[in-house]
XYZ file of C-alpha atoms in Angstrom:
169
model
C 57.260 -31.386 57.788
C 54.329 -30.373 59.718
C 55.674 -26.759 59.381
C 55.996 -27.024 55.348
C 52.147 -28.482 55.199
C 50.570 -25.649 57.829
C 52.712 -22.948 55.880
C 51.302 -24.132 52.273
C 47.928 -24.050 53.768
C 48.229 -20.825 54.959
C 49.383 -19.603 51.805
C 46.724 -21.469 49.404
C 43.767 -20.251 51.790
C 45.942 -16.242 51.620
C 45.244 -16.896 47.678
C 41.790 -18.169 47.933
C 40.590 -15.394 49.871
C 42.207 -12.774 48.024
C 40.857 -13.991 44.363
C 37.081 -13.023 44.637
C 35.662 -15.254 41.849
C 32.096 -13.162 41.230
C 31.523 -11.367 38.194
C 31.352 -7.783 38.549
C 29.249 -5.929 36.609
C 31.056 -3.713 34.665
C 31.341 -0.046 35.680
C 29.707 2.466 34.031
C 30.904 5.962 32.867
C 27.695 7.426 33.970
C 27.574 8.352 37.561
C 23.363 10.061 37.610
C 20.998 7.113 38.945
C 17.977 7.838 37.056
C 14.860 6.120 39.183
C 12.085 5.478 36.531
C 9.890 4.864 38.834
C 7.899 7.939 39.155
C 7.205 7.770 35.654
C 5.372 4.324 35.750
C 8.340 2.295 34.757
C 9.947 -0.225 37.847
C 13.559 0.342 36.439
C 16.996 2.492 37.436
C 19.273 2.999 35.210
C 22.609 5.349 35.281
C 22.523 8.354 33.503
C 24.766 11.471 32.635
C 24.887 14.235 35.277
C 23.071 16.362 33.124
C 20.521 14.122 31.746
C 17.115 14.854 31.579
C 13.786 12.766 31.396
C 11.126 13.615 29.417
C 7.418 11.839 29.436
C 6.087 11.695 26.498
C 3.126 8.819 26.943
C -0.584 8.614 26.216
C -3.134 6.486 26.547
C -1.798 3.912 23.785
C 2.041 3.664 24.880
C 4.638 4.720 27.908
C 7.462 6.423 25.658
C 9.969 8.094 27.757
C 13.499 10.068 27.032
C 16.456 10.245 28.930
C 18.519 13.052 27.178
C 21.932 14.421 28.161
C 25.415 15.182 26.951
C 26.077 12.282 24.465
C 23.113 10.285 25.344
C 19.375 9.398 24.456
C 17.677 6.492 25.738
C 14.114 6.547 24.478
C 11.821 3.682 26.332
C 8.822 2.500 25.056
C 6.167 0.663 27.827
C 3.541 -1.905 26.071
C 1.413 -4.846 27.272
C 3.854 -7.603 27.136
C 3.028 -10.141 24.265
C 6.009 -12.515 25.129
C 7.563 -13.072 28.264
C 10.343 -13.735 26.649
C 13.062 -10.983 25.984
C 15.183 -13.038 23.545
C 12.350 -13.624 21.726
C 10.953 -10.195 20.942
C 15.266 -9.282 20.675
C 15.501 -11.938 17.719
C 11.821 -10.606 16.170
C 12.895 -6.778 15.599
C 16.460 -7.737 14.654
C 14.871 -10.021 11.832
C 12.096 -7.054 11.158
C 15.316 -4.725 10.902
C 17.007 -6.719 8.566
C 13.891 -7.088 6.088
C 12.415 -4.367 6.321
C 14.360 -1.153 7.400
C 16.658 0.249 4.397
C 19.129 1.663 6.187
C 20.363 -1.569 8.028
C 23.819 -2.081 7.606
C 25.498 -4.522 9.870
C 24.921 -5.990 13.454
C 27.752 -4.472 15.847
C 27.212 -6.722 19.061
C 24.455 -9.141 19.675
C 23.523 -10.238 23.257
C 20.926 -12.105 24.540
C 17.822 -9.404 24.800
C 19.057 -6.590 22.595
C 21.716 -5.906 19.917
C 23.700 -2.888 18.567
C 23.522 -2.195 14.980
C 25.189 0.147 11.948
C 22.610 1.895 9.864
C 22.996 4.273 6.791
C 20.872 6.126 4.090
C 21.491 5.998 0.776
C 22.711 9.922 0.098
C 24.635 9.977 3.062
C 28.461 8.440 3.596
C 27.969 8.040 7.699
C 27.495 5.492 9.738
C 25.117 5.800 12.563
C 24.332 3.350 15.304
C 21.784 2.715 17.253
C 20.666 -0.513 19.526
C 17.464 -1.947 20.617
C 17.223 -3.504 24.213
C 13.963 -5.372 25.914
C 12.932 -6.465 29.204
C 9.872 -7.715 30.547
C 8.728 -6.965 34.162
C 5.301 -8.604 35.150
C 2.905 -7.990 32.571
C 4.961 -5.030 30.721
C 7.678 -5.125 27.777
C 10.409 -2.198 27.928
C 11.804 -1.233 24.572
C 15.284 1.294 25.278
C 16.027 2.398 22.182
C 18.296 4.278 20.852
C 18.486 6.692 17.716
C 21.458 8.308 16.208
C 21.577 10.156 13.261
C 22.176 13.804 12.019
C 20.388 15.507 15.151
C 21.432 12.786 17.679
C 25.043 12.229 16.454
C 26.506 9.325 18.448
C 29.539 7.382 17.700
C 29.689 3.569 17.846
C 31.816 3.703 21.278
C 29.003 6.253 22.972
C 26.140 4.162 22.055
C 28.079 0.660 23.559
C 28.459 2.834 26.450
C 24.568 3.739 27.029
C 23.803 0.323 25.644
C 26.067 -1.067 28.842
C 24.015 1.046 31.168
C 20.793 -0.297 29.866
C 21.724 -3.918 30.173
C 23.142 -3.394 33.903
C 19.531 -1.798 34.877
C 17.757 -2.704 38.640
């Protein structure tokens, strides 16, 4: 009997050990770490191989670009006005949703961003883009992204970069 108890221990704790119970974050298709850093922004993100980062501030606004092969992060810096990211997330979606024309649909909807379906009038495609905020000490961080007839991204490219945003350092 003492046998039969010691072996089912042995096997429960086997199990226990073996299931690893913490979330993972989920791994992304883009293997560049892009250190933003240098540019005046405290954040890392993962990037395309061939992606690029353009700086495009001045004296009003940081507004940086990551560009590469199917993707475009554009990141606006600003004087935080809520320290809340949920917050300003649920503002623009309800500015979007007034006011912009060519909002179509929400996609996905997290806490501190959202992916959404736009579409002009004269044109028959779907676009999407998403919006995505985060606060770090006094500073908001808009990552945007805009697809359209010059950026042309598909709804499963733009999850993917949208994925990479949220899992930022």
């Amino acid at each position: 009997m003492r046998y039969l108890v010691c072996s089912l221990i042995g096997v429960v704790l086997f199990h226990l050990m073996a299931c690893d119970s913490t979330p993972k974050k989920p791994k992304s298709s883009f293997t560049k770490t892009v250190k933003l850093i240098e540019y005046g922004i405290p954040i890392t993100l993962t990037a395309p191989e061939d992606a690029a980062v353009k700086d495009r501030s001045d004296n009003l606004m940081q507004d940086v670009l990551i560009e590469g092969d199917h993707y475009y992060v554009q990141i606006y810096g600003t004087s935080a006005t809520n320290p809340d990211c949920k917050t300003l997330a649920q503002d623009a979606l309800t500015d979007y949703k007034t006011t912009d024309g060519t909002f179509k649909k929400i996609v996905r909807q997290d806490d501190c961003g959202f992916v959404y379906a736009v579409q002009t009038e004269r044109d028959t495609n779907t676009y999407y883009n998403f919006d995505y905020y985060s606060v770090k000490g006094n500073k908001t961080y808009r990552f945007t992204t805009t697809s359209g007839p010059l950026v042309d991204l598909n709804q499963q490219q733009v999850e993917a970069i949208y994925e990479a945003v949220k899992a930022q350092e």
